Coordinates of C-alpha atoms and ligand atoms in Angstrom, one line a residue:
Chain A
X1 CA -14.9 8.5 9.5
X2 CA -12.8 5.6 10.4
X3 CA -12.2 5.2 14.2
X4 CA -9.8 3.7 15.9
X5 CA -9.9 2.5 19.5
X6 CA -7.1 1.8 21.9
X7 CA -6.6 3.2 25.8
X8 CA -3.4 5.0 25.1
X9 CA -2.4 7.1 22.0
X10 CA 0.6 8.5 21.9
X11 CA 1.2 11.8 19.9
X12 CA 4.7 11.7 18.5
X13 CA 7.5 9.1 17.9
X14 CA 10.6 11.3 19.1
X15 CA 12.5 9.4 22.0
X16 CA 9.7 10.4 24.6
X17 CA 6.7 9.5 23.0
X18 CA 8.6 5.8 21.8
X19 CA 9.5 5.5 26.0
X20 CA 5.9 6.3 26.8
X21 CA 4.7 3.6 24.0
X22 CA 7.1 1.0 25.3
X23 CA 5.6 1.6 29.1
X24 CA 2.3 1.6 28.4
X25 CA 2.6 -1.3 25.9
X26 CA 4.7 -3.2 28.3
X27 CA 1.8 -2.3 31.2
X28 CA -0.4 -4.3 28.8
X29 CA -2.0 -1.3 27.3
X30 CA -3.6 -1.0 24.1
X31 CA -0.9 1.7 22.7
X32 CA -1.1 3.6 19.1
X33 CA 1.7 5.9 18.5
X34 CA 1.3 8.1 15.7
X35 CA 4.1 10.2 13.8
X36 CA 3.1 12.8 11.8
X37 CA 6.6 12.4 9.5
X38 CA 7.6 10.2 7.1
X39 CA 10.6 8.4 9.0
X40 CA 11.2 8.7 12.3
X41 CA 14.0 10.3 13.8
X42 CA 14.7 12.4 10.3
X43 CA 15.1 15.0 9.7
X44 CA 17.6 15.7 12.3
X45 CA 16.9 18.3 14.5
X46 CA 19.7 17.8 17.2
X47 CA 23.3 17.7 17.9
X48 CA 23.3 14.3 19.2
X49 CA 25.6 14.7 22.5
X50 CA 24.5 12.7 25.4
X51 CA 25.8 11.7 28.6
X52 CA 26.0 8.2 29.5
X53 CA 24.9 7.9 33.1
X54 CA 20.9 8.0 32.4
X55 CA 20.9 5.3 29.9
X56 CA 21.0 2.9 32.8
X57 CA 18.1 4.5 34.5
X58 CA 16.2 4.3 31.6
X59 CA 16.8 0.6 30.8
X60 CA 18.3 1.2 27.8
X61 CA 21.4 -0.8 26.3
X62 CA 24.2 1.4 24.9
X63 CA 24.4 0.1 21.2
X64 CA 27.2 0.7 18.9
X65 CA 24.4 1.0 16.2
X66 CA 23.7 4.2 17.3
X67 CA 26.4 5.3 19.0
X68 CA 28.8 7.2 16.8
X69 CA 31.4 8.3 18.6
X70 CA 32.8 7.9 22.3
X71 CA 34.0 11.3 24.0
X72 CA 36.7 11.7 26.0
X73 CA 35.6 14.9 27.2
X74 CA 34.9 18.6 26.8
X75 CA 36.1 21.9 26.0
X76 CA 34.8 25.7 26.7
X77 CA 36.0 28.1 24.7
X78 CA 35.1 32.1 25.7
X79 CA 34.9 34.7 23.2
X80 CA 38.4 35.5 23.2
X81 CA 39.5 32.0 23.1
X82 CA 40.4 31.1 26.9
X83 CA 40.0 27.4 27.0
X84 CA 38.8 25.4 29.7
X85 CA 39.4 21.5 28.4
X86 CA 38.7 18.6 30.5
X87 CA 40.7 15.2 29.7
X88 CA 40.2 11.6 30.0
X89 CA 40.8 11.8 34.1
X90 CA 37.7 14.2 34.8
X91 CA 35.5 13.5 31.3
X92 CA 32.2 13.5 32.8
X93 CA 28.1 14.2 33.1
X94 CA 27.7 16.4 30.1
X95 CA 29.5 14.6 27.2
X96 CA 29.1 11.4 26.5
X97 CA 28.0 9.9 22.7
X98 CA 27.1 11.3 20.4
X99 CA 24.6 9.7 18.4
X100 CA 23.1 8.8 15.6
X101 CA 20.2 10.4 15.9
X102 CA 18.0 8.4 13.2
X103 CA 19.3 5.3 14.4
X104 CA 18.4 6.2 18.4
X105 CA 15.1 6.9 17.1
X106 CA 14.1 3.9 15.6
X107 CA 15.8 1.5 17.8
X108 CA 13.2 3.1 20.6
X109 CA 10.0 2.6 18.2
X110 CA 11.3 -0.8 18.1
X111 CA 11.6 -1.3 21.3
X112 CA 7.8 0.3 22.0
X113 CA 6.7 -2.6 18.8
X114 CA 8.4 -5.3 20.5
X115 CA 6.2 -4.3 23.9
X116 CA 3.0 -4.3 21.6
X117 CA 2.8 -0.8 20.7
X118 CA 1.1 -0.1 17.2
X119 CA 2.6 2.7 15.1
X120 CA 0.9 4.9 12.7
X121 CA 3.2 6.4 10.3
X122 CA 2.2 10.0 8.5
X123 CA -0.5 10.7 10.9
X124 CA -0.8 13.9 12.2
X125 CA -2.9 14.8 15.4
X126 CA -4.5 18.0 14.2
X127 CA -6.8 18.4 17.5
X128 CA -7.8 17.0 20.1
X129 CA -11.6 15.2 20.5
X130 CA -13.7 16.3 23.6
X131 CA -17.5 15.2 24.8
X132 CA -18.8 17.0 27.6
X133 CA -15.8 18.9 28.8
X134 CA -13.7 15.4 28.9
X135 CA -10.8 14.2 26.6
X136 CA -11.3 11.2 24.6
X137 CA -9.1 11.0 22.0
X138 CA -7.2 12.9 19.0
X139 CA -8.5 14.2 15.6
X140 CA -6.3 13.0 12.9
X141 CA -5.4 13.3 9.3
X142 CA -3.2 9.5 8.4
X143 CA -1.9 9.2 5.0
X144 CA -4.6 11.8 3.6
X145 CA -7.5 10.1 5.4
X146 CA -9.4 12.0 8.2
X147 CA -9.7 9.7 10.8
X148 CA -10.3 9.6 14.9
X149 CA -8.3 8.0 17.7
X150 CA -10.3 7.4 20.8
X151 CA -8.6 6.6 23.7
X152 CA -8.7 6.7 27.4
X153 CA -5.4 9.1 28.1
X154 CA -3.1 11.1 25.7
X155 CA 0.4 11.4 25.6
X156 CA 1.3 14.9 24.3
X157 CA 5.1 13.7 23.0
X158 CA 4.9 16.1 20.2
X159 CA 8.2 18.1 20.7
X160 CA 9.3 21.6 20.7
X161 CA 5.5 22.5 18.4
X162 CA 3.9 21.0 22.1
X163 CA 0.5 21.7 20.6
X164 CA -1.4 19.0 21.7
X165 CA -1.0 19.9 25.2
X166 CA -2.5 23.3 24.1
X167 CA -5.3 22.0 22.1
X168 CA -6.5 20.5 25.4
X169 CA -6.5 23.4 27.2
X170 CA -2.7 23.4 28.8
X171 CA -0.8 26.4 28.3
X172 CA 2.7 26.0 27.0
X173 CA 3.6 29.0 25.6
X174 CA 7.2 30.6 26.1
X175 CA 8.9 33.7 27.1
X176 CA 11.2 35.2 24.9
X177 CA 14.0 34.8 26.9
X178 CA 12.9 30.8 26.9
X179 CA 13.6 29.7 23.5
X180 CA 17.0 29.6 22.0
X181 CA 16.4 29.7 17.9
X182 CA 19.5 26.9 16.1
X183 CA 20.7 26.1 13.0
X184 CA 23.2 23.6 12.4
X185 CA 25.2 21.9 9.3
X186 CA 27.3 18.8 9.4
X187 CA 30.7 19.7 8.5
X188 CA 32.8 17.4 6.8
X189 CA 36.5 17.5 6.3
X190 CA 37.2 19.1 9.4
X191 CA 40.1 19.3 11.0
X192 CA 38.9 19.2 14.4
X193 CA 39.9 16.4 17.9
X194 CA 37.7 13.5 17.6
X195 CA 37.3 13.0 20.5
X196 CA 36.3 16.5 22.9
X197 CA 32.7 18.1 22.1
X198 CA 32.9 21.8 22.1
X199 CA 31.2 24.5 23.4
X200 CA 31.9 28.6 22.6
X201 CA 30.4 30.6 24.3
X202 CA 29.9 34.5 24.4
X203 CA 27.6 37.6 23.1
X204 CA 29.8 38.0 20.0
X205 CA 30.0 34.2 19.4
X206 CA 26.2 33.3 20.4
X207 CA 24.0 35.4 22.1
X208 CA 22.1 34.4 25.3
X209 CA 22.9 30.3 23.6
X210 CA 26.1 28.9 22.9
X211 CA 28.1 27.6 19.5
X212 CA 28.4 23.6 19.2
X213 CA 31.0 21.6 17.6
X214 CA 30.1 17.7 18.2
X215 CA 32.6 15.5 16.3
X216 CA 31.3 12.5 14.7
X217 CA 34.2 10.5 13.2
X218 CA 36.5 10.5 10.2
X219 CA 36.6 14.5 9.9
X220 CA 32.1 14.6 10.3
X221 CA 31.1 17.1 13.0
X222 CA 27.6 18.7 13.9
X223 CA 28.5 22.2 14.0
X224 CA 25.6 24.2 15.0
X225 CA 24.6 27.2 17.5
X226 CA 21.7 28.5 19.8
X227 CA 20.8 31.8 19.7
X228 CA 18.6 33.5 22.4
X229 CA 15.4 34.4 20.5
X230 CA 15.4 38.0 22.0
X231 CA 18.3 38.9 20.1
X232 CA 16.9 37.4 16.7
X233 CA 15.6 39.1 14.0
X234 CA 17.0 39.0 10.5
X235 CA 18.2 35.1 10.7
X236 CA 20.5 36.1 13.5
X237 CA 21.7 32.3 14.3
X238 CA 22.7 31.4 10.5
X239 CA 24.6 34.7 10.7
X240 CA 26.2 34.1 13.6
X241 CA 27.2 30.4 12.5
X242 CA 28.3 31.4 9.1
X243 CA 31.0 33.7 10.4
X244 CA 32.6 31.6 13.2
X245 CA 32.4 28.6 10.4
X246 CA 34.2 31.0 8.3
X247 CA 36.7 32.5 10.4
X248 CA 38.0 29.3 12.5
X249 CA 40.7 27.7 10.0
X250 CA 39.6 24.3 11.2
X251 CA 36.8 24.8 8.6
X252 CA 39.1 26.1 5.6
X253 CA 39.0 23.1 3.8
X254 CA 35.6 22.0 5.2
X255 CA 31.9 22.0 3.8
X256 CA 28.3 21.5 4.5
X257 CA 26.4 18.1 3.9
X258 CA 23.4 18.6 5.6
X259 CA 21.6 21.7 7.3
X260 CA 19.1 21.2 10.1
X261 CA 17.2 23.8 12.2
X262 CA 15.0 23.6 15.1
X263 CA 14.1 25.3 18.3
X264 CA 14.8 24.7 21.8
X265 CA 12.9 25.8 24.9
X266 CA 15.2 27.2 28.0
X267 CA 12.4 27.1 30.9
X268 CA 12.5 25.0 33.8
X269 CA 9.5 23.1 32.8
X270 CA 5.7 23.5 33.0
X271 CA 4.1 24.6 35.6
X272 CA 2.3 20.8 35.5
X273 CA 2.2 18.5 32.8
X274 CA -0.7 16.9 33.3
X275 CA -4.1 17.1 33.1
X276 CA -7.6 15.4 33.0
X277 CA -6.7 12.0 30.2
X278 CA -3.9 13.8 29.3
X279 CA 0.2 13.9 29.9
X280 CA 2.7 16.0 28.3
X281 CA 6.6 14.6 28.1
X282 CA 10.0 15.6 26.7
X283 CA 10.3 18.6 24.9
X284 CA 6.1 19.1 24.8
X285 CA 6.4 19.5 28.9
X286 CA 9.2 22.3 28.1
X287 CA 11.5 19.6 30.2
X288 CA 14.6 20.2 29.0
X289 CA 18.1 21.0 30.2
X290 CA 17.7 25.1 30.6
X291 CA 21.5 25.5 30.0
X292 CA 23.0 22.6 27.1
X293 CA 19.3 22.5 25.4
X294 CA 20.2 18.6 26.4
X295 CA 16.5 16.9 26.0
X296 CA 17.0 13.2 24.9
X297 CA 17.4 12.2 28.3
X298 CA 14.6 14.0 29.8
X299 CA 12.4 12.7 26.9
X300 CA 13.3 8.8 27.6
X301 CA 12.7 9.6 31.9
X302 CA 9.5 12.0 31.2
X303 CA 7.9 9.1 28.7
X304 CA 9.0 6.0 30.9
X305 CA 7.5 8.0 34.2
X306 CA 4.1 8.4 31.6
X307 CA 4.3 5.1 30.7
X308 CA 4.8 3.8 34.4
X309 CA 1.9 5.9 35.5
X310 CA -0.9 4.9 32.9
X311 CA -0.1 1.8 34.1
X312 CA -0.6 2.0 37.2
X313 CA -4.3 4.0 36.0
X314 CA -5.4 1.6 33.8
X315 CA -6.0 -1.0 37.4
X316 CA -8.1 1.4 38.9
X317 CA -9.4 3.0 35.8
X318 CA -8.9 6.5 36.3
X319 CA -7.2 8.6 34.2
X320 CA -8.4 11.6 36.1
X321 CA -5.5 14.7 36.9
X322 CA -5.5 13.6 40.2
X323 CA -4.7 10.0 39.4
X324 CA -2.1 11.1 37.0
X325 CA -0.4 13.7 39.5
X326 CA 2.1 11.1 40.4
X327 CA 3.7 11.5 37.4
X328 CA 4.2 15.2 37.8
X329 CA 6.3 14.2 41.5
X330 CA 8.6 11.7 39.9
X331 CA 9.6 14.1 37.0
X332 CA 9.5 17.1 39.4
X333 CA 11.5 14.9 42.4
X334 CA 14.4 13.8 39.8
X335 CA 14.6 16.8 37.6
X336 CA 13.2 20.1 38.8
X337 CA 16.2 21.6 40.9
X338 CA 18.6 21.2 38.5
X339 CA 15.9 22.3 35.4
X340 CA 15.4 25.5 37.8
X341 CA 18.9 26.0 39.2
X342 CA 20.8 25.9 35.6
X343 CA 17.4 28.2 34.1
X344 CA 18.7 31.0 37.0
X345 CA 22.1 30.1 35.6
X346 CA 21.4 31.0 32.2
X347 CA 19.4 34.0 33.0
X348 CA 22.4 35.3 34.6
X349 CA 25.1 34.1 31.9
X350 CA 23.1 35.8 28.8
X351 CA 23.5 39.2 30.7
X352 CA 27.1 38.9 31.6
X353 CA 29.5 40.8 28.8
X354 CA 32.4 38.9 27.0
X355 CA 35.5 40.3 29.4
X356 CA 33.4 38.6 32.3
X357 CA 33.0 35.6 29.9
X358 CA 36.7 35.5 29.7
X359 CA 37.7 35.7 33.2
X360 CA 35.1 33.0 33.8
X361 CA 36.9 30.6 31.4
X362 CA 39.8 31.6 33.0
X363 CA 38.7 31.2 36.5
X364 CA 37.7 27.4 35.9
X365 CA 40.7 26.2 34.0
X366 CA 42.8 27.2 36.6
X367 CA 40.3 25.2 39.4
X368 CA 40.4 21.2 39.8
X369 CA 36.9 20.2 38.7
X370 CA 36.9 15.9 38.6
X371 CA 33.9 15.8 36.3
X372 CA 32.3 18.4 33.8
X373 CA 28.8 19.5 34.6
X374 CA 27.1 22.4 35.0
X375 CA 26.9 21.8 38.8
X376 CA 30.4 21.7 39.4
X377 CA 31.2 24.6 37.2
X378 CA 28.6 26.9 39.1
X379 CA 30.4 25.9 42.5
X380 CA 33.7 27.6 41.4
X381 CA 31.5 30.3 39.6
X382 CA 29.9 30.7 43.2
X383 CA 33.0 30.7 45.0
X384 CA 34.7 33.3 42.8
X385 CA 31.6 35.7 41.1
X386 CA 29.3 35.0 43.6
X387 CA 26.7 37.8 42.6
X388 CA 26.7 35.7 38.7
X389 CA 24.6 33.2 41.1
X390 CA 23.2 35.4 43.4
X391 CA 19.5 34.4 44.3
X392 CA 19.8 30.8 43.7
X393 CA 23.0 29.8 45.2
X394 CA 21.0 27.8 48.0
X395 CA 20.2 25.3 45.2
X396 CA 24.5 25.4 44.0
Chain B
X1 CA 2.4 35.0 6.3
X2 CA 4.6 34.3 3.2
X3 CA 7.2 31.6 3.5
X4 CA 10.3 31.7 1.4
X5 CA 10.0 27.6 0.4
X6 CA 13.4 28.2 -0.2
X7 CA 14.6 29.0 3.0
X8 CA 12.4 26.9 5.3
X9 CA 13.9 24.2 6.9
X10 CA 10.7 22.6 8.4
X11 CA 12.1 23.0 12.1
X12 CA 8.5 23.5 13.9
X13 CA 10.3 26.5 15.7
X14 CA 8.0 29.2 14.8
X15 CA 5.2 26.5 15.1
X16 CA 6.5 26.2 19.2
X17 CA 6.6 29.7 19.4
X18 CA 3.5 31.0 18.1
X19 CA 2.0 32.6 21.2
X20 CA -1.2 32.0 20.2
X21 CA -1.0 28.2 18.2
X22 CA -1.9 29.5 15.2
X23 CA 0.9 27.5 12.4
X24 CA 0.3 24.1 12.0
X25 CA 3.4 22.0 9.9
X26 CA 2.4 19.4 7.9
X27 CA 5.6 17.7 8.0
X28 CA 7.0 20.3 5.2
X29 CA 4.3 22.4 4.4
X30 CA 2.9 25.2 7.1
X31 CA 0.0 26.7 7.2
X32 CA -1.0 29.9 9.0
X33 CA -4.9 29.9 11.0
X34 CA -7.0 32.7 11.3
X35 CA -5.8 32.8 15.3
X36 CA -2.8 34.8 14.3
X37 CA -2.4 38.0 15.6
X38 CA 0.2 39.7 13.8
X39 CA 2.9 39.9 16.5
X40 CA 6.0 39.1 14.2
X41 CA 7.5 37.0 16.5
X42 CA 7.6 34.2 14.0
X43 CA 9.1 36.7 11.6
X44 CA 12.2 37.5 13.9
X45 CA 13.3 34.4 15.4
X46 CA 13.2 32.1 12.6
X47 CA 16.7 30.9 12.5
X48 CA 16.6 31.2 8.4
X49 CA 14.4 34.5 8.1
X50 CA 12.1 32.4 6.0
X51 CA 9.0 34.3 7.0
X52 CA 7.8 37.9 6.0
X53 CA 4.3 38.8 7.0
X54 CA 1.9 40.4 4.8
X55 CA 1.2 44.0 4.0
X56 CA 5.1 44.3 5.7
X57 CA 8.4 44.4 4.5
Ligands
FAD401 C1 19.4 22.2 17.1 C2 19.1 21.3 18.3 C3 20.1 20.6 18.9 C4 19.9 19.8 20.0 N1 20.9 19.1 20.5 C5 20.7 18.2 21.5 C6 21.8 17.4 22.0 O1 22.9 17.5 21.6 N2 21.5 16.6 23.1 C7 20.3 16.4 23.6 O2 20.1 15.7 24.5 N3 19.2 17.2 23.1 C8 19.4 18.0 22.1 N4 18.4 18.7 21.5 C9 17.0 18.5 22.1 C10 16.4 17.2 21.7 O3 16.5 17.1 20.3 C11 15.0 17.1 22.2 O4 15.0 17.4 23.6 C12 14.4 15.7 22.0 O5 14.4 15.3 20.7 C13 13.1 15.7 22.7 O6 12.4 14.5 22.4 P1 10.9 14.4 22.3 O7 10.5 13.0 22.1 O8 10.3 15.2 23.4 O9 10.5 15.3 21.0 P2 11.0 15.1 19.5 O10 12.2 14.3 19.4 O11 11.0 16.5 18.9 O12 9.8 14.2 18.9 C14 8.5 14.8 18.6 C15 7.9 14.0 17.5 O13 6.5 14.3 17.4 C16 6.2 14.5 16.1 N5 5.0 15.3 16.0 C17 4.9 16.7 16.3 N6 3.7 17.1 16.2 C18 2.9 16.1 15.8 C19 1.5 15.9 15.5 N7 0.7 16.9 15.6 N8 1.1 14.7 15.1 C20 1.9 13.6 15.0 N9 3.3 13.7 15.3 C21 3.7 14.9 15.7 C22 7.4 15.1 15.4 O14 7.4 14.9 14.0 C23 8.5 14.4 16.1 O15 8.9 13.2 15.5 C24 18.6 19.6 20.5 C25 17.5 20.3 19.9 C26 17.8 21.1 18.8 C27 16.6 21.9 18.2
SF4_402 S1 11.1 28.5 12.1 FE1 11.6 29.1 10.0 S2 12.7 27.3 9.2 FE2 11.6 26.6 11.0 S3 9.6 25.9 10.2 FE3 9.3 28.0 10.8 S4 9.7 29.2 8.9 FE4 10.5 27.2 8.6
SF4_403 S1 2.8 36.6 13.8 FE1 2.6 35.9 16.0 S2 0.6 35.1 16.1 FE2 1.0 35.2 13.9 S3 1.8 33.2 13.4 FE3 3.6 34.5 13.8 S4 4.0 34.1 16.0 FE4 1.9 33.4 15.6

């Protein structure tokens, strides 16, 4: 079986696994990345919305290549269409771009071949290799070939599947209540504003999730929805999509020109995402925004921190959990309040019923917020409905 | 497990769910391992309904 031998392989070219790549490459590791698809970053399985703020800290330069429209900011609409719209003056944290997905992808694996790191196009990990209890690479079938990647850490960047992590013996499995189930279709001809994202929210809209319109430019918008997956069970989220789609007279003259699914984990994280030769980022690590289902920029932060880490292991040689658990602080010292605080948040919101949904939307349109984000719209919530936040309002 | 090919959409979403790691997608193709345990949870929270299980309707 042909081997190959390298000190980092990286499981996954989505956005985390491309950051961990550049990192380790850039450390002066030997890197392979693998992708188990065809290209990356297709097919879409996101509605592209980011904020801006984290590109910085990330070290990467806004492009208009991928960037495919500029927001101006946001609106929340509650079931019985109460809007809460945020202009130009207060436009903040949680809109942004929105991107072109495909483009964002690849521009990353760029950057990760520019630091040195090799790619491996349609290889799939399919297990994970271990002699004597310890981890030393990934079992893999490339282009139809069996073959074996040996390698002195792994980095789990597989996505939402987050198998590898499992294969090695790290438990990633989620509650019910912790994955939202989405479908989405770019609408064209849509007479929506260019320039706000929107976000509906409410049990008859989207249950326990929320319903998405992201515009993209010239009458393009991703238009897609979350549902809770307790309250799934006969393809609940296409149902739900295909009647707001048809109802909303924004859509009348609009169709479908692509359709995308995926899934999205709503927990605050693992409980740690490492392990002996092994680290698990972005979406595999369940680090993702509990509340928007926003995970690009916890991908880029999780797969730099990997990146920065292995480094650092690869001078003393040792790849052990301990020597990894630094990784584990800088994820958990930048991310894991807000991961928790807006996982209670949701938790709370999927219970409440759609009259308290309106006077919610109602409540914050009438209060002075400077900048949308889920932080300052739980402080008014907190103020107002203060049993909504009721056991975590020490972290509000 | 059947899977409507017609339906599917090749998300990895029951694959990520799967309590016990028992689908494996090969970029459009999944396949189902001996691990499963029948719990249906695949079944209900595919976004599409593309998945029925055996011996069920
Ligand atoms: C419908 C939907 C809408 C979303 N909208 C947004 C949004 O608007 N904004 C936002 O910030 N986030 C959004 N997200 C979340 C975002 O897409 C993810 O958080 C982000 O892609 C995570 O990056 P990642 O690198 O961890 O994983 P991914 O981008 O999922 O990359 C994982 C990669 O690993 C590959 N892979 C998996 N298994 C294997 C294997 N065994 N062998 C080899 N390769 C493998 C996959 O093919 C994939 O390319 C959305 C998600 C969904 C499902
Ligand atoms: S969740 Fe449904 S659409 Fe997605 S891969 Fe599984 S069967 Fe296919
Ligand atoms: S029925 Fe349950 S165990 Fe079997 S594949 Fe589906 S989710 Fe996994």
């Amino acid at each position: 079986m042909k081997t190959y031998n390298c000190d980092v392989v990286v499981v996954g070219a989505g956005p985390g696994g491309s950051m961990a790549a550049k990192f380790c490459a850039k450390g002066g590791l030997n890197t392979i990345m693998i992708e188990k698809k065809a290209e990356i970053g297709a097919p879409l399985r996101c509605a592209e919305g980011v904020s801006k703020k984290w590109l910085e800290e990330v070290g990467i330069e806004p492009d208009p290549t991928w960037i495919c429209a500029d927001m101006v900011g946001a609106v929340i609409r509650s079931p019985s269409g109460y809007e809460f719209k945020l202009d130009e003056s207060h436009a903040g944290s949680e809109v942004g771009y929105v991107l072109e997905r495909h483009l964002f992808d690849k521009a990353l694996a760029r950057d990760a071949v520019a630091a040195g790191a090799k790619i491996m196009m349609r290889t799939s990990c399919t297990d994970v290799i271990k002699e004597g209890g310890k981890l030393v690479g990934v079992k893999c079938r490339s282009m139809g070939e069996e073959i074996v990647i040996r390698a002195k850490a792994i980095v789990a960047a597989d996505g939402y599947e987050s198998q590898v992590g499992r294969w090695a013996g790290i438990e990633t499995k989620l509650e019910m209540n912790d994955i939202d189930s989405c479908i989405q279709y770019r609408m064209v001809n849509a007479d929506i504003d260019p320039e706000y994202c929107e976000f509906n929210i409410g049990a008859k809209i989207a249950p326990g999730g929320y319903l998405w319109i992201f515009p993209k430019g010239n009458g393009v918008a991703n238009v897609g929805i979350g549902v809770m997956a307790k309250f799934c069970k006969d393809s609940e989220p296409k149902k739900y999509l295909d009647k707001f789609i048809e109802t909303d007279p924004r859509f009348k003259n609009s169709q479908a020109v692509e359709v995308a699914a995926g899934m999205v984990s709503t927990c605050p994280g693992l409980d740690c995402a490492v392990d002996d030769n092994i680290i698990l980022v972005g979406d595999a690590a369940r680090i993702i925004d509990p509340i928007t289902g926003g995970g690009i920029c916890h991908a880029c932060r999780t797969g730099m921190y990997a990146g920065l880490v292995l480094t650092e292991c690869a001078k003393k040689g040792d790849f052990s959990k301990e020597a990894l658990m630094p990784y584990e602080k800088m994820w958990r010292d930048r991310m894991e309040d807000k991961l928790y605080r807006n996982w209670m948040a949701k938790e709370r919101l999927a219970e409440l019923d759609d009259e308290t949904i309106d006077e919610l939307v109602k409540l914050i349109s009438g209060s002075d917020i400077k900048e949308v984000n889920v932080y300052n719209l739980l402080k008014v919530v907190k103020e107002k409905f203060p049993k909504v936040v009721e056991g975590f309002e020490d972290l509000i | 497990m059947i899977v409507n090919l017609d339906k599917c959409l090749h998300c990895g979403g029951c694959v990520g769910s799967c309590p016990t790691n028992a689908i494996f997608l090969n970029d459009f193709v999944l396949e189902f391992s001996s691990k499963c345990n029948r719990c249906g949870r695949c079944v209900k929270i595919c976004p599409v309904h593309a998945l029925t299980m055996e011996g069920k309707q």
